[in-house]
PDB file of N, CA and C in Angstrom:
ATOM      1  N   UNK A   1      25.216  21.456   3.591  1.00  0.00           N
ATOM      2  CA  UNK A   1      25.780  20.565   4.599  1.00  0.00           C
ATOM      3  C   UNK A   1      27.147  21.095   5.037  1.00  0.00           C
ATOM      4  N   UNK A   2      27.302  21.011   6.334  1.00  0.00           N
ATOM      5  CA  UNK A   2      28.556  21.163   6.894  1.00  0.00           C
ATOM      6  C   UNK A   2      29.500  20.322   6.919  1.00  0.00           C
ATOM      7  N   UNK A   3      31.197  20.702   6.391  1.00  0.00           N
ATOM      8  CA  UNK A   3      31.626  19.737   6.264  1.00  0.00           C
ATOM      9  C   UNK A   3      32.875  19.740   7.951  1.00  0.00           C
ATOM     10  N   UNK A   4      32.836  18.591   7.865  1.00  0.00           N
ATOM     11  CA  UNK A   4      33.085  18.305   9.554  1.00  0.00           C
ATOM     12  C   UNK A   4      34.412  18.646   9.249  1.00  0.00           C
ATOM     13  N   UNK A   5      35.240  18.598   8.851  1.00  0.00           N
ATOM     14  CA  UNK A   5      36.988  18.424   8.855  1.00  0.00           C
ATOM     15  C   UNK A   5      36.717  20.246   8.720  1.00  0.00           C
ATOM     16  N   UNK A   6      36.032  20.669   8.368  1.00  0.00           N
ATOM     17  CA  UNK A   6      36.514  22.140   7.894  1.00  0.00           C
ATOM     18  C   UNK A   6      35.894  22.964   9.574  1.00  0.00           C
ATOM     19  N   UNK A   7      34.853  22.368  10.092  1.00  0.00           N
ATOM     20  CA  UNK A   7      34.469  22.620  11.116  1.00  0.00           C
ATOM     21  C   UNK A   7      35.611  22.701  12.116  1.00  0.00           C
ATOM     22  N   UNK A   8      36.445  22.009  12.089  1.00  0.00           N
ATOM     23  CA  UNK A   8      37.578  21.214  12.746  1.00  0.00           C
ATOM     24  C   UNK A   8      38.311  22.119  13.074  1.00  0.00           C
ATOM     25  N   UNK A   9      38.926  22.533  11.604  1.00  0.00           N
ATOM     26  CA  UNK A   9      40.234  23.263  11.356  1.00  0.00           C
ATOM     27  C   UNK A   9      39.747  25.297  11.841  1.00  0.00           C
ATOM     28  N   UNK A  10      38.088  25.007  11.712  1.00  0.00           N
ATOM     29  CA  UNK A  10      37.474  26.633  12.601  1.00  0.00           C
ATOM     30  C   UNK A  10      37.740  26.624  13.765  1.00  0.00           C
ATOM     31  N   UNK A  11      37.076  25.374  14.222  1.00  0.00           N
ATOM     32  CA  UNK A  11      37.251  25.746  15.385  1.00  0.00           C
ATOM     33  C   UNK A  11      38.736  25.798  16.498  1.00  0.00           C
ATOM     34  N   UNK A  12      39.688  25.098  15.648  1.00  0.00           N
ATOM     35  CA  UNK A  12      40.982  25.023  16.243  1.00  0.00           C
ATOM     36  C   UNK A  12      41.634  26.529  15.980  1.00  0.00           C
ATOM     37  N   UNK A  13      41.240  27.101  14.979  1.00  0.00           N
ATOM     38  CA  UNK A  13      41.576  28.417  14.526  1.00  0.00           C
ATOM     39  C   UNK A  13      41.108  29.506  15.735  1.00  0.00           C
ATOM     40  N   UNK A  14      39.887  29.398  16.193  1.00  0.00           N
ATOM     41  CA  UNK A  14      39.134  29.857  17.075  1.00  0.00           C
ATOM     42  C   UNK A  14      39.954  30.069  18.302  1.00  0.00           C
ATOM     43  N   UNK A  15      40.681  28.640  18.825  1.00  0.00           N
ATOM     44  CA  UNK A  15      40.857  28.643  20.188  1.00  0.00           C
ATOM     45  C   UNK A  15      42.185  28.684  20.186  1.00  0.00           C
ATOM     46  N   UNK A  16      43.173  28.878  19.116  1.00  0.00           N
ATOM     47  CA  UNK A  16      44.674  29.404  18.829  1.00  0.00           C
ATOM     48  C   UNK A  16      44.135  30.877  19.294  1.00  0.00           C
ATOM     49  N   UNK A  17      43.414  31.565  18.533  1.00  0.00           N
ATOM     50  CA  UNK A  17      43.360  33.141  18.965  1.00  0.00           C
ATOM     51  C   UNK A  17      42.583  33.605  20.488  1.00  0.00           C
ATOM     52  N   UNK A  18      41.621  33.011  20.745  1.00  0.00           N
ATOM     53  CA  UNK A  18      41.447  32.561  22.130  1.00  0.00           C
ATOM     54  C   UNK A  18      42.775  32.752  23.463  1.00  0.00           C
ATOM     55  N   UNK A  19      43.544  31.749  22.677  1.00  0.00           N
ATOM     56  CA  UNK A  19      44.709  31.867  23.589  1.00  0.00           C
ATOM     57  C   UNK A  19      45.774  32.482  23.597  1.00  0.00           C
ATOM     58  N   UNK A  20      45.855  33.422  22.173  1.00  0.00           N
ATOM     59  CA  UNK A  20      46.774  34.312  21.966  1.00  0.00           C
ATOM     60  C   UNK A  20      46.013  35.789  22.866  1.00  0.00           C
ATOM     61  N   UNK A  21      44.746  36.036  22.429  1.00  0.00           N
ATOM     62  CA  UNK A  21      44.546  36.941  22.864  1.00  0.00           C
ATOM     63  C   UNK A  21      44.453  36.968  25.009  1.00  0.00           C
ATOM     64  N   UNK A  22      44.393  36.082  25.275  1.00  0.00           N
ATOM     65  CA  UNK A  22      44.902  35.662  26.711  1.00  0.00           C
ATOM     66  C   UNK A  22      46.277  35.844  26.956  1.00  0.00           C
ATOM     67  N   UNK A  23      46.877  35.754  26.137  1.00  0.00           N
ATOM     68  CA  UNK A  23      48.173  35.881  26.506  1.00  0.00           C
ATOM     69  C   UNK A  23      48.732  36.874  26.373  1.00  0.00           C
ATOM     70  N   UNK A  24      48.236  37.459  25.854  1.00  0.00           N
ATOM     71  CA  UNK A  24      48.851  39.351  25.248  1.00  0.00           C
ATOM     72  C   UNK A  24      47.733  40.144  25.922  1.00  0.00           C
ATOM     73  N   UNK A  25      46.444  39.791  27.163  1.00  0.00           N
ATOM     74  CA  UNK A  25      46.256  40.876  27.500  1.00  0.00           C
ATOM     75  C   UNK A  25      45.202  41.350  26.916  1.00  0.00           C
ATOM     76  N   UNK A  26      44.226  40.766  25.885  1.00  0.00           N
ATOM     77  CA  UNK A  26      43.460  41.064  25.351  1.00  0.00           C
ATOM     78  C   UNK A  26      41.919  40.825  25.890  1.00  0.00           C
ATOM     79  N   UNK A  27      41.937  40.113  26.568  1.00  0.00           N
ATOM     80  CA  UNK A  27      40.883  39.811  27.595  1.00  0.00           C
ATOM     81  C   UNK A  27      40.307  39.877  28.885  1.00  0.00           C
ATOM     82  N   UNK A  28      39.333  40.561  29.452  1.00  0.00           N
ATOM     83  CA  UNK A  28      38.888  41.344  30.545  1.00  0.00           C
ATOM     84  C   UNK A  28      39.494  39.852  31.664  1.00  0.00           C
ATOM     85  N   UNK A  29      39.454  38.741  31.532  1.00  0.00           N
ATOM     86  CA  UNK A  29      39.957  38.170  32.497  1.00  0.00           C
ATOM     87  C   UNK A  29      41.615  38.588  32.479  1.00  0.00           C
ATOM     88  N   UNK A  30      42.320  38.207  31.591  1.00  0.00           N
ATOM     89  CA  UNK A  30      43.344  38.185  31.743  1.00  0.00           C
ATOM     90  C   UNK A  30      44.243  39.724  32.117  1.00  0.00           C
ATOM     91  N   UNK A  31      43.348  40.929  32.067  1.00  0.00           N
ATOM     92  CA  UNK A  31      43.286  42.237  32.513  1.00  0.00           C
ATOM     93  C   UNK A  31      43.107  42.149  33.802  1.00  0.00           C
ATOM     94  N   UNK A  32      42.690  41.348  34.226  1.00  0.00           N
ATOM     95  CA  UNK A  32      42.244  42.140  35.816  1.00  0.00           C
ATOM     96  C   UNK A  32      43.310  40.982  36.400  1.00  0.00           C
ATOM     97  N   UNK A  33      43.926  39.754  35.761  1.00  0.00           N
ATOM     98  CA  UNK A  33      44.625  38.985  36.521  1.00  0.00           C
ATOM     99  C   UNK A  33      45.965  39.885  36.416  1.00  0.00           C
ATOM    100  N   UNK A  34      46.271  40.618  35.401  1.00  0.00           N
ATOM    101  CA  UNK A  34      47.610  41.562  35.513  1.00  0.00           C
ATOM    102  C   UNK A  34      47.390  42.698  36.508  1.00  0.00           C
ATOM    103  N   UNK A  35      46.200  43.352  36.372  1.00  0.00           N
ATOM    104  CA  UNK A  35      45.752  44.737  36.848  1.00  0.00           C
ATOM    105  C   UNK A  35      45.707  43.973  38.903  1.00  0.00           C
ATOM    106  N   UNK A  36      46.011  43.115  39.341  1.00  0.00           N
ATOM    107  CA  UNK A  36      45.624  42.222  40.472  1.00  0.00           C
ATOM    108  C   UNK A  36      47.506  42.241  41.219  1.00  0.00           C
ATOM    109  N   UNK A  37      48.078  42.201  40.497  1.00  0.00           N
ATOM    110  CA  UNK A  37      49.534  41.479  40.036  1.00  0.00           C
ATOM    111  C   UNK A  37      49.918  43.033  41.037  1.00  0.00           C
ATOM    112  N   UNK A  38      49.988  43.087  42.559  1.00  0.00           N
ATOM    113  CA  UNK A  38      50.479  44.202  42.816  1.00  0.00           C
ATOM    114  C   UNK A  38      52.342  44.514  43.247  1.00  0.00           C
ATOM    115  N   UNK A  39      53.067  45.738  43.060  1.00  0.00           N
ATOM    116  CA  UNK A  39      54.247  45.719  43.122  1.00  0.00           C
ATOM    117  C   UNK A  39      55.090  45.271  44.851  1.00  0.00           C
ATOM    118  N   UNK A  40      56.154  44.756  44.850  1.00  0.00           N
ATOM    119  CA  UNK A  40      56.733  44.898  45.799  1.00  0.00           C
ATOM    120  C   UNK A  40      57.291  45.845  46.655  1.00  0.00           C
ATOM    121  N   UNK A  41      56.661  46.124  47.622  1.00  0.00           N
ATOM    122  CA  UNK A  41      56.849  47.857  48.186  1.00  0.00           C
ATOM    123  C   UNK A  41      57.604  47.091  49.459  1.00  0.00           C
ATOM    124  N   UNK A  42      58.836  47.138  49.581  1.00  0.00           N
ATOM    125  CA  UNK A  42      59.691  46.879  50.628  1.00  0.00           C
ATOM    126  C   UNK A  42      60.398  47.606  51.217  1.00  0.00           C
ATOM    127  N   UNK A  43      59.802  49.207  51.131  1.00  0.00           N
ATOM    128  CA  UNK A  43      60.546  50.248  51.211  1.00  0.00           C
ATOM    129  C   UNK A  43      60.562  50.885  52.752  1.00  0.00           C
ATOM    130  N   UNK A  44      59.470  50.203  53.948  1.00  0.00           N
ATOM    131  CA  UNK A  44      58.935  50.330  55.123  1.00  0.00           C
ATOM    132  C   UNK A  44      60.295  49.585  56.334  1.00  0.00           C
ATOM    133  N   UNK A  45      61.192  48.336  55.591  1.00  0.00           N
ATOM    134  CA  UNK A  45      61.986  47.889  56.472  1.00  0.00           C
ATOM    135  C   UNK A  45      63.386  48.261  55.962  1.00  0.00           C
ATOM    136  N   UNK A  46      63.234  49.626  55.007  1.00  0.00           N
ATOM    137  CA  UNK A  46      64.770  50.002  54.437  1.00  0.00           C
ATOM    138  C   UNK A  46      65.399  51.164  55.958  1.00  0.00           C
ATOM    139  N   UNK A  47      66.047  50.592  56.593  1.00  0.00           N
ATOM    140  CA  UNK A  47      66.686  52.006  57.666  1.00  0.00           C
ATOM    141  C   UNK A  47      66.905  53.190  57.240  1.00  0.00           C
ATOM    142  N   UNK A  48      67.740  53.022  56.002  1.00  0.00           N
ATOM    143  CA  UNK A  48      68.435  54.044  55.235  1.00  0.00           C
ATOM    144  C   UNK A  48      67.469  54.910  54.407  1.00  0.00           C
ATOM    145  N   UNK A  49      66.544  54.358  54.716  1.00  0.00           N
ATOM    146  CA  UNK A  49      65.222  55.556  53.859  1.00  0.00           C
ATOM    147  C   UNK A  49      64.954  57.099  54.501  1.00  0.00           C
ATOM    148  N   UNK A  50      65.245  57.882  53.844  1.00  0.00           N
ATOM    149  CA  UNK A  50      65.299  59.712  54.168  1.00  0.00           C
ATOM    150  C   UNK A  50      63.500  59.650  54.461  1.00  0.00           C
TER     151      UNK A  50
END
């Protein structure tokens, strides 16, 4: 038998690392939302550009 409180404390364990690994980049979503993230190129209205 499964005991429910221990079920509990898995699955909260589960979705702490879930969200760590989201947050550091560890996950193909959260990869392509950085890899998406493009730079500010404002370099077209600089006059002073050679």
């Amino acid at each position: 038998m499964i005991d429910v409180r221990l079920f509990g404390v898995l699955n909260r364990a589960a979705q702490t690392a879930r969200q760590l690994a989201s947050e550091y980049g560890l996950t193909p979503t959260s990869r392509a939302r950085i890899g998406n993230a493009k730079p500010v190129d404002d370099d077209d209205d600089n006059p002073l550009l050679a």
